Structures are given as structure tokens and as C-alpha cells.
Short mmCIF file of C-alpha atoms and ligand atoms in Angstrom, two decimals:
data_model
loop_
_atom_site.label_atom_id
_atom_site.label_comp_id
_atom_site.label_asym_id
_atom_site.label_seq_id
_atom_site.Cartn_x
_atom_site.Cartn_y
_atom_site.Cartn_z
CA UNK A 681 -130.63 170.03 90.42
CA UNK A 682 -134.09 169.52 89.04
CA UNK A 683 -135.76 166.14 88.80
CA UNK A 684 -135.74 166.35 85.01
CA UNK A 685 -131.97 166.78 84.83
CA UNK A 686 -131.38 163.86 87.17
CA UNK A 687 -133.64 161.74 85.01
CA UNK A 688 -131.73 162.67 81.85
CA UNK A 689 -128.43 161.81 83.49
CA UNK A 690 -129.80 158.46 84.58
CA UNK A 691 -131.06 157.68 81.11
CA UNK A 692 -127.90 158.70 79.27
CA UNK A 693 -125.82 156.42 81.47
CA UNK A 694 -127.86 153.49 80.19
CA UNK A 695 -126.88 154.13 76.57
CA UNK A 696 -124.82 151.15 75.46
CA UNK A 697 -121.17 151.76 74.86
CA UNK A 698 -121.30 151.37 71.09
CA UNK A 699 -124.17 153.72 70.53
CA UNK A 700 -122.26 157.00 70.86
CA UNK A 701 -121.40 157.59 67.23
CA UNK A 702 -124.97 157.47 65.95
CA UNK A 703 -124.62 158.92 62.45
CA UNK A 704 -121.73 156.64 61.56
CA UNK A 705 -123.61 153.60 62.86
CA UNK A 706 -126.37 154.11 60.37
CA UNK A 707 -124.39 154.92 57.26
CA UNK A 708 -123.66 151.32 56.15
CA UNK A 709 -127.30 150.36 56.57
CA UNK A 710 -128.39 153.46 54.71
CA UNK A 711 -125.98 152.99 51.81
CA UNK A 712 -126.53 149.23 51.48
CA UNK A 713 -130.30 149.68 51.30
CA UNK A 714 -129.96 151.63 48.09
CA UNK A 715 -130.59 149.33 45.21
CA UNK A 716 -128.24 149.41 42.27
CA UNK A 717 -130.15 151.02 39.47
CA UNK A 718 -129.95 148.96 36.30
CA UNK A 719 -128.84 151.27 33.55
CA UNK A 720 -131.18 151.42 30.57
CA UNK A 721 -128.24 151.50 28.15
CA UNK A 722 -125.17 149.30 27.92
CA UNK A 723 -122.21 149.16 25.60
CA UNK A 724 -119.19 146.87 25.57
CA UNK A 725 -115.66 148.18 25.51
CA UNK A 726 -115.17 146.04 22.39
CA UNK A 727 -117.66 148.30 20.56
CA UNK A 728 -114.96 150.96 20.79
CA UNK A 729 -112.21 148.85 19.29
CA UNK A 730 -110.67 147.54 22.51
CA UNK A 731 -108.63 144.33 22.28
CA UNK A 732 -108.31 142.15 25.38
CA UNK A 733 -104.99 140.51 24.56
CA UNK A 734 -103.01 142.10 27.40
CA UNK A 735 -100.75 143.92 24.89
CA UNK A 736 -102.91 146.34 22.92
CA UNK A 737 -103.20 149.72 24.62
CA UNK A 738 -106.92 150.49 25.11
CA UNK A 739 -106.81 153.95 26.72
CA UNK A 740 -108.49 155.57 23.74
CA UNK A 741 -111.23 152.93 23.68
CA UNK A 742 -112.05 153.60 27.36
CA UNK A 743 -111.95 157.37 26.83
CA UNK A 744 -114.13 157.19 23.72
CA UNK A 745 -116.62 154.84 25.37
CA UNK A 746 -117.03 157.17 28.36
CA UNK A 747 -117.32 160.18 26.05
CA UNK A 748 -120.08 158.41 24.11
CA UNK A 749 -121.91 157.44 27.32
CA UNK A 750 -121.95 161.04 28.58
CA UNK A 751 -124.99 161.64 26.39
CA UNK A 752 -126.93 158.99 28.36
CA UNK A 753 -126.41 160.69 31.74
CA UNK A 754 -129.78 162.45 31.54
CA UNK A 755 -131.48 159.32 30.16
CA UNK A 756 -131.05 157.11 33.24
CA UNK A 757 -127.36 156.54 32.78
CA UNK A 758 -125.45 153.75 31.11
CA UNK A 759 -123.24 150.75 31.69
CA UNK A 760 -119.80 150.20 30.22
CA UNK A 761 -119.32 146.44 30.07
CA UNK A 762 -115.86 144.86 30.14
CA UNK A 763 -115.90 141.21 28.99
CA UNK A 764 -113.36 138.54 29.97
CA UNK A 765 -109.86 139.33 28.71
CA UNK A 766 -106.82 141.40 29.71
CA UNK A 767 -107.48 145.04 28.88
CA UNK A 768 -104.30 147.10 29.02
CA UNK A 769 -104.89 150.82 29.52
CA UNK A 770 -103.52 154.12 30.77
CA UNK A 771 -105.54 156.48 32.93
CA UNK A 772 -109.13 157.37 31.99
CA UNK A 773 -112.06 159.21 33.56
CA UNK A 774 -115.65 158.19 34.28
CA UNK A 775 -118.81 160.25 33.87
CA UNK A 776 -122.11 160.86 35.74
CA UNK A 777 -124.65 158.03 36.08
CA UNK A 778 -122.17 155.45 34.82
CA UNK A 779 -121.64 151.83 35.84
CA UNK A 780 -118.33 150.29 34.89
CA UNK A 781 -118.95 146.54 35.04
CA UNK A 782 -116.15 143.97 34.92
CA UNK A 783 -117.29 140.48 33.99
CA UNK A 784 -115.81 137.46 35.73
CA UNK A 785 -112.44 136.96 34.05
CA UNK A 786 -112.16 140.58 32.96
CA UNK A 787 -108.90 142.20 34.04
CA UNK A 788 -108.18 145.88 33.53
CA UNK A 789 -104.39 146.02 33.42
CA UNK A 790 -102.62 149.32 34.13
CA UNK A 791 -99.87 150.32 31.73
CA UNK A 792 -96.40 150.46 33.27
CA UNK A 793 -95.35 153.25 30.91
CA UNK A 794 -95.62 156.62 32.73
CA UNK A 795 -96.32 158.39 29.43
CA UNK A 796 -99.70 156.57 29.35
CA UNK A 797 -100.73 158.36 32.55
CA UNK A 798 -101.97 161.94 32.57
CA UNK A 799 -100.38 164.36 35.01
CA UNK A 800 -102.19 166.87 37.22
CA UNK A 801 -101.61 169.33 40.04
CA UNK A 802 -101.33 168.23 43.64
CA UNK A 803 -104.42 168.29 45.85
CA UNK A 804 -105.20 171.63 47.55
CA UNK A 805 -105.47 170.11 51.05
CA UNK A 806 -101.97 168.63 50.68
CA UNK A 807 -100.13 171.42 48.84
CA UNK A 808 -97.76 168.86 47.32
CA UNK A 809 -97.49 165.15 46.75
CA UNK A 810 -96.69 162.58 49.43
CA UNK A 811 -93.81 160.96 47.54
CA UNK A 812 -92.21 164.18 46.35
CA UNK A 813 -93.08 167.87 45.85
CA UNK A 814 -94.98 168.86 42.73
CA UNK A 815 -97.44 167.22 40.38
CA UNK A 816 -98.88 163.75 40.43
CA UNK A 817 -99.97 161.13 37.96
CA UNK A 818 -103.75 160.87 37.66
CA UNK A 819 -105.26 157.67 38.96
CA UNK A 820 -105.96 154.79 36.61
CA UNK A 821 -109.72 155.36 36.95
CA UNK A 822 -110.86 158.90 37.82
CA UNK A 823 -114.13 160.41 38.96
CA UNK A 824 -113.85 164.18 39.30
CA UNK A 825 -116.95 166.15 40.32
CA UNK A 826 -119.29 163.29 39.46
CA UNK A 827 -122.36 161.77 41.00
CA UNK A 828 -123.95 158.32 40.81
CA UNK A 829 -120.91 156.36 39.70
CA UNK A 830 -120.60 152.58 40.17
CA UNK A 831 -117.50 150.48 39.64
CA UNK A 832 -118.51 146.85 40.07
CA UNK A 833 -118.60 143.46 38.44
CA UNK A 834 -118.75 139.75 38.89
CA UNK A 835 -115.42 139.70 40.70
CA UNK A 836 -113.47 141.14 37.79
CA UNK A 837 -109.97 142.43 38.51
CA UNK A 838 -108.14 145.74 38.28
CA UNK A 839 -104.38 145.14 38.28
CA UNK A 840 -102.17 148.20 38.83
CA UNK A 841 -98.92 146.32 38.01
CA UNK A 842 -97.39 148.39 40.79
CA UNK A 843 -93.99 146.74 40.90
CA UNK A 844 -92.38 149.23 38.49
CA UNK A 845 -93.82 152.14 40.49
CA UNK A 846 -92.59 150.66 43.79
CA UNK A 847 -89.11 150.32 42.25
CA UNK A 848 -89.22 153.91 40.94
CA UNK A 849 -90.25 155.09 44.42
CA UNK A 850 -87.52 153.13 46.18
CA UNK A 851 -84.81 154.19 43.72
CA UNK A 852 -85.94 157.85 43.79
CA UNK A 853 -86.53 157.85 40.05
CA UNK A 854 -90.18 158.99 40.09
CA UNK A 855 -90.81 162.06 37.97
CA UNK A 856 -94.15 162.82 39.63
CA UNK A 857 -96.09 161.35 42.55
CA UNK A 858 -97.30 157.78 42.14
CA UNK A 859 -100.86 157.23 40.86
CA UNK A 860 -103.68 155.43 42.66
CA UNK A 861 -106.00 152.82 41.15
CA UNK A 862 -109.32 154.64 41.64
CA UNK A 863 -109.84 158.18 42.85
CA UNK A 864 -113.09 160.01 43.60
CA UNK A 865 -112.65 163.78 43.87
CA UNK A 866 -115.54 166.09 44.85
CA UNK A 867 -117.96 163.29 43.97
CA UNK A 868 -121.18 162.01 45.49
CA UNK A 869 -123.02 158.70 45.60
CA UNK A 870 -120.31 156.36 44.49
CA UNK A 871 -120.13 152.60 44.85
CA UNK A 872 -117.24 150.20 44.44
CA UNK A 873 -118.12 146.53 44.87
CA UNK A 874 -117.54 142.91 43.83
CA UNK A 875 -114.05 143.45 42.49
CA UNK A 876 -110.49 142.35 43.11
CA UNK A 877 -107.75 144.99 43.10
CA UNK A 878 -104.13 144.00 42.71
CA UNK A 879 -100.81 145.82 43.00
CA UNK A 880 -101.85 149.44 43.35
CA UNK A 881 -98.92 151.80 42.62
CA UNK A 882 -99.86 153.78 45.80
CA UNK A 883 -103.47 153.75 47.15
CA UNK A 884 -106.07 151.29 45.90
CA UNK A 885 -109.11 153.56 46.44
CA UNK A 886 -108.82 157.25 47.32
CA UNK A 887 -111.99 159.16 48.17
CA UNK A 888 -111.28 162.88 48.58
CA UNK A 889 -113.75 165.77 49.14
CA UNK A 890 -116.51 163.23 48.45
CA UNK A 891 -119.60 161.99 50.22
CA UNK A 892 -121.86 158.94 50.27
CA UNK A 893 -119.16 156.51 49.30
CA UNK A 894 -120.01 152.82 49.59
CA UNK A 895 -117.25 150.26 49.24
CA UNK A 896 -118.10 146.62 49.77
CA UNK A 897 -117.11 143.09 48.84
CA UNK A 898 -113.76 144.02 47.50
CA UNK A 899 -110.45 142.28 47.79
CA UNK A 900 -107.37 144.49 47.63
CA UNK A 901 -103.97 142.92 47.54
CA UNK A 902 -100.43 144.26 47.21
CA UNK A 903 -97.22 142.62 48.33
CA UNK A 904 -96.24 143.11 52.00
CA UNK A 905 -92.99 144.61 50.72
CA UNK A 906 -94.66 147.23 48.51
CA UNK A 907 -93.58 150.65 49.88
CA UNK A 908 -96.32 152.81 51.42
CA UNK A 909 -99.16 151.13 49.53
CA UNK A 910 -102.51 151.82 51.20
CA UNK A 911 -105.82 150.05 50.60
CA UNK A 912 -108.72 152.44 51.13
CA UNK A 913 -108.28 156.12 52.04
CA UNK A 914 -111.37 158.13 53.06
CA UNK A 915 -109.83 161.61 52.89
CA UNK A 916 -111.82 164.78 53.69
CA UNK A 917 -114.90 162.67 52.92
CA UNK A 918 -118.11 162.03 54.80
CA UNK A 919 -120.78 159.36 54.97
CA UNK A 920 -118.51 156.55 53.96
CA UNK A 921 -119.18 152.83 54.44
CA UNK A 922 -116.56 150.14 53.97
CA UNK A 923 -117.80 146.63 54.61
CA UNK A 924 -117.32 142.94 53.89
CA UNK A 925 -113.91 143.40 52.36
CA UNK A 926 -110.43 141.95 52.59
CA UNK A 927 -107.42 144.22 52.30
CA UNK A 928 -103.81 143.02 52.38
CA UNK A 929 -101.29 145.68 51.48
CA UNK A 930 -97.77 146.89 52.23
CA UNK A 931 -98.43 149.84 54.54
CA UNK A 932 -101.94 150.70 55.84
CA UNK A 933 -105.02 148.62 54.99
CA UNK A 934 -107.47 151.47 55.72
CA UNK A 935 -106.27 155.00 56.48
CA UNK A 936 -108.54 157.93 57.31
CA UNK A 937 -107.07 161.31 56.44
CA UNK A 938 -108.05 164.97 55.99
CA UNK A 939 -105.19 167.04 54.63
CA UNK A 940 -101.69 168.08 55.58
CA UNK A 941 -100.71 170.91 57.93
CA UNK A 942 -101.40 174.48 56.71
CA UNK A 943 -102.97 173.16 53.47
CA UNK A 944 -105.40 170.87 55.29
CA UNK A 945 -106.20 173.54 57.89
CA UNK A 946 -106.99 176.05 55.11
CA UNK A 947 -109.09 173.57 53.12
CA UNK A 948 -110.83 172.58 56.35
CA UNK A 949 -112.90 169.62 55.16
CA UNK A 950 -113.14 166.84 57.75
CA UNK A 951 -113.55 163.12 57.36
CA UNK A 952 -116.66 162.21 59.34
CA UNK A 953 -119.47 159.70 59.63
CA UNK A 954 -117.46 156.70 58.56
CA UNK A 955 -118.58 153.13 59.27
CA UNK A 956 -116.23 150.22 58.74
CA UNK A 957 -117.44 146.69 59.48
CA UNK A 958 -116.74 143.04 58.68
CA UNK A 959 -113.28 143.58 57.31
CA UNK A 960 -110.16 141.45 57.18
CA UNK A 961 -107.03 143.58 57.22
CA UNK A 962 -103.27 143.38 56.87
CA UNK A 963 -101.10 146.49 56.74
CA UNK A 964 -97.71 144.76 56.76
CA UNK A 965 -95.24 147.53 57.61
CA UNK A 966 -97.93 150.00 58.75
CA UNK A 967 -101.33 149.59 60.40
CA UNK A 968 -104.53 147.71 59.78
CA UNK A 969 -106.51 150.87 60.54
CA UNK A 970 -104.89 154.26 60.88
CA UNK A 971 -106.11 157.78 61.55
CA UNK A 972 -103.76 160.40 60.07
CA UNK A 973 -101.09 161.25 60.16
CA UNK A 974 -102.55 163.82 57.74
CA UNK A 975 -105.65 164.90 59.71
CA UNK A 976 -105.52 168.69 59.59
CA UNK A 977 -109.16 169.04 58.45
CA UNK A 978 -110.29 166.85 61.37
CA UNK A 979 -111.52 163.26 61.68
CA UNK A 980 -114.59 162.42 63.76
CA UNK A 981 -117.53 160.10 64.24
CA UNK A 982 -115.97 156.90 63.04
CA UNK A 983 -117.28 153.48 63.94
CA UNK A 984 -115.20 150.38 63.36
CA UNK A 985 -117.00 147.16 64.19
CA UNK A 986 -115.94 143.57 63.66
CA UNK A 987 -112.51 143.43 62.10
CA UNK A 988 -109.80 140.81 61.89
CA UNK A 989 -106.29 142.27 61.87
CA UNK A 990 -103.23 140.18 61.25
CA UNK A 991 -99.54 140.06 60.35
CA UNK A 992 -98.90 143.76 60.68
CA UNK A 993 -96.58 146.12 62.49
CA UNK A 994 -99.55 147.86 64.16
CA UNK A 995 -103.22 147.03 64.63
CA UNK A 996 -104.90 150.39 65.30
CA UNK A 997 -102.94 153.64 65.00
CA UNK A 998 -103.77 157.27 65.72
CA UNK A 999 -101.06 159.46 64.27
CA UNK A 1000 -100.47 163.16 64.40
CA UNK A 1001 -97.85 165.73 65.21
CA UNK A 1002 -97.44 169.37 66.17
CA UNK A 1003 -98.24 171.62 63.21
CA UNK A 1004 -101.15 169.50 62.04
CA UNK A 1005 -103.94 171.32 63.86
CA UNK A 1006 -107.23 169.50 63.35
CA UNK A 1007 -108.62 166.76 65.56
CA UNK A 1008 -109.27 163.05 65.89
CA UNK A 1009 -112.33 162.56 68.10
CA UNK A 1010 -115.44 160.45 68.66
CA UNK A 1011 -113.90 157.22 67.45
CA UNK A 1012 -115.52 153.89 68.45
CA UNK A 1013 -113.67 150.69 67.72
CA UNK A 1014 -115.10 147.37 68.87
CA UNK A 1015 -115.11 143.63 68.27
CA UNK A 1016 -111.59 143.41 66.97
CA UNK A 1017 -109.60 140.19 66.70
CA UNK A 1018 -105.87 140.50 66.22
CA UNK A 1019 -103.22 137.94 65.47
CA UNK A 1020 -99.45 138.40 64.97
CA UNK A 1021 -99.38 142.15 65.49
CA UNK A 1022 -96.28 144.09 66.60
CA UNK A 1023 -98.12 146.73 68.63
CA UNK A 1024 -101.87 146.35 69.07
CA UNK A 1025 -102.76 149.99 69.78
CA UNK A 1026 -100.68 153.05 68.95
CA UNK A 1027 -101.38 156.72 69.52
CA UNK A 1028 -98.38 158.75 68.44
CA UNK A 1029 -98.24 162.55 68.81
CA UNK A 1030 -94.93 162.98 67.01
CA UNK A 1031 -95.53 161.05 63.84
CA UNK A 1032 -94.84 162.16 60.30
CA UNK A 1033 -93.18 165.01 58.49
CA UNK A 1034 -94.33 168.39 57.20
CA UNK A 1035 -95.14 169.36 53.60
CA UNK A 1036 -92.73 172.32 53.74
CA UNK A 1037 -91.40 174.80 56.29
CA UNK A 1038 -94.45 177.08 56.11
CA UNK A 1039 -96.42 175.08 58.69
CA UNK A 1040 -97.40 176.61 62.02
CA UNK A 1041 -95.62 174.69 64.77
CA UNK A 1042 -98.18 176.04 67.27
CA UNK A 1043 -101.10 174.42 65.43
CA UNK A 1044 -101.72 171.66 67.98
CA UNK A 1045 -103.92 168.71 67.08
CA UNK A 1046 -106.60 167.53 69.47
CA UNK A 1047 -107.14 163.82 70.16
CA UNK A 1048 -110.02 162.86 72.42
CA UNK A 1049 -112.96 160.55 72.99
CA UNK A 1050 -111.39 157.44 71.60
CA UNK A 1051 -113.18 154.28 72.73
CA UNK A 1052 -111.88 150.78 72.23
CA UNK A 1053 -114.08 147.91 73.36
CA UNK A 1054 -113.74 144.14 73.00
CA UNK A 1055 -110.28 143.95 71.55
CA UNK A 1056 -108.82 140.44 71.57
CA UNK A 1057 -105.39 139.49 70.39
CA UNK A 1058 -102.95 136.64 70.29
CA UNK A 1059 -99.28 136.76 69.47
CA UNK A 1060 -98.99 140.48 70.20
CA UNK A 1061 -95.59 142.14 70.72
CA UNK A 1062 -96.59 145.27 72.67
CA UNK A 1063 -100.13 145.95 73.91
CA UNK A 1064 -100.07 149.72 73.51
CA UNK A 1065 -97.84 152.72 72.92
CA UNK A 1066 -99.84 155.83 73.71
CA UNK A 1067 -97.64 158.90 73.58
CA UNK A 1068 -99.48 162.21 73.25
CA UNK A 1069 -98.26 165.77 72.98
CA UNK A 1070 -97.05 167.63 76.05
CA UNK A 1071 -98.90 170.85 75.11
CA UNK A 1072 -102.00 168.95 74.00
CA UNK A 1073 -102.33 165.59 75.77
CA UNK A 1074 -104.64 162.96 74.33
CA UNK A 1075 -107.75 162.78 76.53
CA UNK A 1076 -110.70 160.49 77.20
CA UNK A 1077 -109.10 157.38 75.80
CA UNK A 1078 -111.23 154.52 77.11
CA UNK A 1079 -110.32 150.87 76.88
CA UNK A 1080 -112.78 148.20 77.89
CA UNK A 1081 -112.77 144.45 77.63
CA UNK A 1082 -109.32 144.24 76.10
CA UNK A 1083 -107.50 140.95 76.27
CA UNK A 1084 -104.17 140.65 74.52
CA UNK A 1085 -101.95 137.64 74.86
CA UNK A 1086 -98.38 138.58 74.33
CA UNK A 1087 -95.81 136.62 72.38
CA UNK A 1088 -92.81 135.24 74.20
CA UNK A 1089 -90.41 137.96 72.98
CA UNK A 1090 -92.36 140.85 74.44
CA UNK A 1091 -90.91 142.73 77.41
CA UNK A 1092 -93.03 145.85 77.92
CA UNK A 1093 -96.80 145.78 77.52
CA UNK A 1094 -97.79 149.46 77.74
CA UNK A 1095 -95.92 152.70 77.20
CA UNK A 1096 -97.92 155.84 78.02
CA UNK A 1097 -97.30 159.56 78.35
CA UNK A 1098 -99.33 162.72 77.81
CA UNK A 1099 -102.48 160.63 77.65
CA UNK A 1100 -105.46 160.45 80.03
CA UNK A 1101 -108.24 157.94 80.10
CA UNK A 1102 -109.95 155.03 81.70
CA UNK A 1103 -109.93 151.28 81.49
CA UNK A 1104 -112.13 148.38 82.48
CA UNK A 1105 -111.27 144.68 82.16
CA UNK A 1106 -107.97 145.22 80.39
CA UNK A 1107 -105.29 142.53 80.17
CA UNK A 1108 -102.36 143.03 80.41
CA UNK A 1109 -102.71 145.53 83.25
CA UNK A 1110 -102.72 149.00 81.63
CA UNK A 1111 -100.50 151.96 82.44
CA UNK A 1112 -101.56 154.29 85.32
CA UNK A 1113 -102.48 157.05 82.81
CA UNK A 1114 -105.38 154.87 81.67
CA UNK A 1115 -106.53 154.00 85.15
CA UNK A 1116 -107.53 157.39 86.40
CA UNK A 1117 -110.48 159.29 85.15
CA UNK A 1118 -109.64 162.83 86.06
CA UNK A 1119 -111.14 164.48 83.01
CA UNK A 1120 -114.18 166.68 83.28
CA UNK A 1121 -116.21 164.13 81.46
CA UNK A 1122 -115.55 160.52 80.70
CA UNK A 1123 -114.98 159.04 77.27
CA UNK A 1124 -118.69 158.78 76.62
CA UNK A 1125 -119.18 162.49 76.99
CA UNK A 1126 -121.21 162.13 80.20
CA UNK A 1127 -120.59 164.57 82.98
CA UNK A 1128 -118.96 162.86 85.94
CA UNK A 1129 -121.59 162.51 88.66
C1 NAG B 543 -112.21 136.86 43.12
O1 NAG B 543 -111.05 136.72 42.32
C2 NAG B 543 -109.86 136.60 43.06
C3 NAG B 543 -108.70 136.65 42.12
O2 NAG B 543 -109.01 136.06 40.90
C4 NAG B 543 -109.91 135.35 43.90
O3 NAG B 543 -108.72 135.23 44.66
C5 NAG B 543 -111.11 135.44 44.83
O4 NAG B 543 -111.23 134.25 45.57
C6 NAG B 543 -112.37 135.67 44.03
N1 NAG B 543 -113.46 135.95 44.96
C7 NAG B 543 -114.65 135.45 44.83
C8 NAG B 543 -115.67 135.84 45.84
O5 NAG B 543 -114.93 134.69 43.91
C1 NAG B 544 -122.09 141.09 43.86
O1 NAG B 544 -121.94 139.73 44.22
C2 NAG B 544 -123.05 139.18 44.90
C3 NAG B 544 -122.72 137.75 45.20
O2 NAG B 544 -121.51 137.67 45.89
C4 NAG B 544 -124.30 139.28 44.03
O3 NAG B 544 -125.40 138.86 44.78
C5 NAG B 544 -124.50 140.72 43.60
O4 NAG B 544 -125.55 140.80 42.68
C6 NAG B 544 -123.25 141.25 42.93
N1 NAG B 544 -123.43 142.63 42.58
C7 NAG B 544 -123.29 143.01 41.34
C8 NAG B 544 -123.45 144.45 41.11
O5 NAG B 544 -123.01 142.24 40.46
C1 NAG B 545 -121.78 141.41 54.96
O1 NAG B 545 -121.35 140.34 55.76
C2 NAG B 545 -122.23 140.08 56.84
C3 NAG B 545 -121.56 139.10 57.78
O2 NAG B 545 -120.70 138.24 57.10
C4 NAG B 545 -123.54 139.58 56.26
O3 NAG B 545 -124.43 139.28 57.31
C5 NAG B 545 -124.12 140.68 55.39
O4 NAG B 545 -125.29 140.23 54.76
C6 NAG B 545 -123.13 141.13 54.34
N1 NAG B 545 -123.65 142.34 53.74
C7 NAG B 545 -123.68 142.51 52.43
C8 NAG B 545 -124.24 143.80 51.94
O5 NAG B 545 -123.29 141.66 51.64
C1 NAG B 546 -93.80 157.99 66.94
O1 NAG B 546 -93.43 158.11 65.59
C2 NAG B 546 -92.08 158.52 65.42
C3 NAG B 546 -91.89 158.75 63.93
O2 NAG B 546 -92.23 157.63 63.20
C4 NAG B 546 -91.17 157.44 65.98
O3 NAG B 546 -89.82 157.84 65.84
C5 NAG B 546 -91.49 157.22 67.44
O4 NAG B 546 -90.75 156.15 67.94
C6 NAG B 546 -92.97 156.91 67.61
N1 NAG B 546 -93.30 156.84 69.02
C7 NAG B 546 -93.79 155.77 69.57
C8 NAG B 546 -94.10 155.85 71.01
O5 NAG B 546 -93.99 154.74 68.93
C1 NAG B 547 -115.82 140.70 77.11
O1 NAG B 547 -116.26 140.22 75.85
C2 NAG B 547 -116.48 138.83 75.82
C3 NAG B 547 -116.81 138.42 74.40
O2 NAG B 547 -117.81 139.24 73.88
C4 NAG B 547 -117.59 138.47 76.78
O3 NAG B 547 -117.78 137.08 76.81
C5 NAG B 547 -117.21 138.96 78.17
O4 NAG B 547 -118.30 138.75 79.06
C6 NAG B 547 -116.87 140.43 78.16
N1 NAG B 547 -116.38 140.83 79.46
C7 NAG B 547 -116.72 141.97 80.03
C8 NAG B 547 -116.12 142.24 81.36
O5 NAG B 547 -117.48 142.75 79.47
#
């Protein structure tokens, strides 16, 4: 071995643990440095006949306002201003170089009448809807193939009035798949900030096939009982930053996805370069942060730093199953505080169903290079359930500086199978699968020397 190679090995082993996912670590700094361009033109929704009495339907006013503002896209863009009041509306779309600004006291209220929501085809990387096969309602606020779109305000509110949708879901009376509050499709350079989101019918913010997505200072809240409500979903999207936000929802607070089985494999667009920091999360009957289970386009280079997770079934969850294909790799999670969590860390290789029977059961997902560092918890039921796939075990799972204090009812602390990895300073004592390091390289990608 030459001197140069020895030197390189010595240097790489000095790289601090959190520095592996470089691109992701820079994305929040990069996106937050961009200054919000003030738009040279501004109109108020009242200029288009909107009435903020909570009863008048304003869908046409929003649609007309956006249509009018399209002509300003090549003149520096425009702002659509929403003053204090309760502005009832059905679904509407945004346009390029637009800022939707909700004043303090402004509430955009989603209509509970399904006929006020447009209907569209399911997403190509899913092949069908998640609630039921077939079409889906458009989101309340849509950005499709747009760039430079900002949804912000002085802590205005967007209220999805989801209760009726949750009831329709539970009673199997949905005609089409439930809508989300905001959806970005094939869009670039989007910002969502300084807003409160309440009662999303399904997801609060869905970013799909999009890049450079910056979400910060938002509060998202839905009841802990709301079925499968998810806060923020970066889905087949890259260069995403989520920071300084609080999310309390029924299922998953933040869920990273990239398509479903044969549809996601064919579409083949990963979620990558995602940075999540300074977040406060509750995913009551799901997870605070989850990866998958739809991950067929791949998920990689994700950095989660500084999160508080509480009152949830699971803290951190990696989910996949045979037939998914794809991968979950190069994930760094550190500085996590947990309180009142059923299972702190889950990796489940037989999670979730299939879109239809056309999936390839031999499409095995790959899960590797998952690093968890500085995870503290109190009132934890089970420390970890890490159950991989026999034909494709989860590898290079590294736990360091983990300290979980278990609640009195807990009996087992770790359950592991088909998983390999390493551990350092982990309490309670981890399973033997995490104590050996028999992989070719360790979790940091360094050759074993
Ligand atoms: C924003 O509004 C929500 C709901 O009105 C409120 O709970 C929250 O404290 C407000 N946040 C800020 C920063 O003012
Ligand atoms: C968001 O709120 C912060 C204060 O919390 C303020 O400094 C910033 O200007 C706001 N952004 C917008 C776009 O209003
Ligand atoms: C986010 O929160 C952190 C820590 O609370 C603070 O230092 C930082 O300035 C905030 N960033 C933004 C963009 O508000
Ligand atoms: C994995 O998920 C499946 C489906 O939800 C569940 O039945 C199983 O118990 C989970 N495995 C573990 C180890 O939690
Ligand atoms: C674990 O993290 C805590 C808090 O950051 C620190 O005080 C402690 O020294 C760390 N222990 C090890 C073994 O790294």
C-alpha cells in the first residue's frame, strides 16, 4: 500500500460522524440564504370579489386572481394578498413567480363539499391512490410545473376542515382519494413559511417530482385521531429543507417517499438531499419521521438534526417490503430527544401493501448506511425493532450515543433480525446483530482497516 493511500485512509477516519451526507447538510443553509424577492405588483383577493365571511364560496375569486396575475410572471412576479377574514374556497392553482400572502388573521377555509374540488388522475409513480384505486381530488392549493412560488404570510392559517374527509375515509364513503392542502408537482424553487395549517384531509404539504423546496416556520396540526394524516411529504423530490417547524398530526409528522412498487420503479425518481432540522414532531398513530413505505424510486442523502419527538407510536421508522425495489441509504439522524414514544427506532422489512397484483415480488429493496447518533429518550416502550428482509438484510446500521430510558411497562428493549451493524455507547444494551461489524465497510463507508 502506498504512502498516499495510507494518508487518505488516516484522514478520512477523522471526518466527524455527521459530515457524511455533505450535500444534504448544505441545503438548508443554501435555501435560507435566498432572500424573498418582493414582488413589484400586488393585488388583494377582495379586488376579485372575494368575501371573507366564512360562508361565501370564493373559489372563482382565487382562480380569477391567479389568472390575472399570470400576466405579471415575466414582469418580476406578483403577490396575491389575503386580508384578515375567513375565506371559504374549493381547490385552486397557483402560477409562476407568485407569492400568496396570508395576513395575520387571514384564514383560507377549505370547502367540505366534494363538488368544490377538482378531480384528477392518480400520480404516475403510484399508479393509483393510497386510499382507494382510481382518481383523486386535487389539493386545495396546487402548483403544477411551476417555478418561484411562495406561500407565506404573517402567521395566517389554512384550515382543511378535514373532519368530514376523515369520516368519509373511515366509513368507506370516499368517491375519490382524499385531497391534500398544498401540493407541488414537477415544480422548482418553492417556499412555504410563516403559516399555520390545520386539519388537512390527508397530507398537509406534498412535494412530488420537485426540487429546491424550502419549508420553514410552519405549524401543522391535525387531531391525533385523524386517520393517516401526514404533515410534510417530500416525495421523489430533491434539495428539500424543512426547518424550524412544529408538526402534530394523526399518522406521520414527516414522511419521505418515492413511489410505489412497479410504478415507482418505472418512474425512478429518488428523494435525495433532504435536510430536516429544528423540528418538533408528533405522529400519533404513526411515526415522527418515516422513510417509506413507498420508496421504490430510492431515498438517499438525508440529514435529520435536532428534533424533538413526542407522544407517538414510533419515533424514527424505516419501512419497506419485498416488491418495492429501490433503496433507503445514506441517512444521518442525530441530536434527537424523544418523550413518550412506543418504539424509538423501527426498521421494518415487511411493512405495507401493494398497489395491485402486478408488482414483482423479487424486486428487493436495499437498506444500508443508516446512522443514528445522540438519540435520547424518556418514557420509551421499546428501544428498537429492526427486522430486515431475509433475502436482503439491512446493513451498516450504526447506533452511537443512544440513551433511552424505558417506561415501567416495557419488557423487551431490542428485537433484531436480518440486520447487521455496529453500536457504541448504546443504552439499553443493543441486540448482538448491532454489536458485530462484519460488513465489508462500516456505516461511514470506510474500508475496514
Ligand atoms: C400562529 O397562529 C396559531 C393559530 O392561530 C397559534 O397557535 C400560534 O401560536 C401562532 N404562532 C405564532 C408564531 O404567532
Ligand atoms: C416570517 O416571520 C418572521 C418573524 O417570525 C419575520 O421576520 C419574517 O419576515 C416573516 N416572513 C415573511 C415572508 O413574512
Ligand atoms: C431556526 O431556529 C434556529 C434555532 O432555534 C435559529 O438559530 C435560526 O435562526 C432559525 N432559522 C430561521 C431561518 O429562522
Ligand atoms: C412490520 O409491519 C407489519 C405490517 O404493519 C407488522 O405486522 C409487523 O408486526 C411489523 N414488524 C415489526 C417487527 O414491527
Ligand atoms: C453523548 O452525547 C452527550 C450529549 O451531547 C455528551 O455529553 C456525551 O459526552 C456523549 N457521549 C459519548 C460517548 O459520545
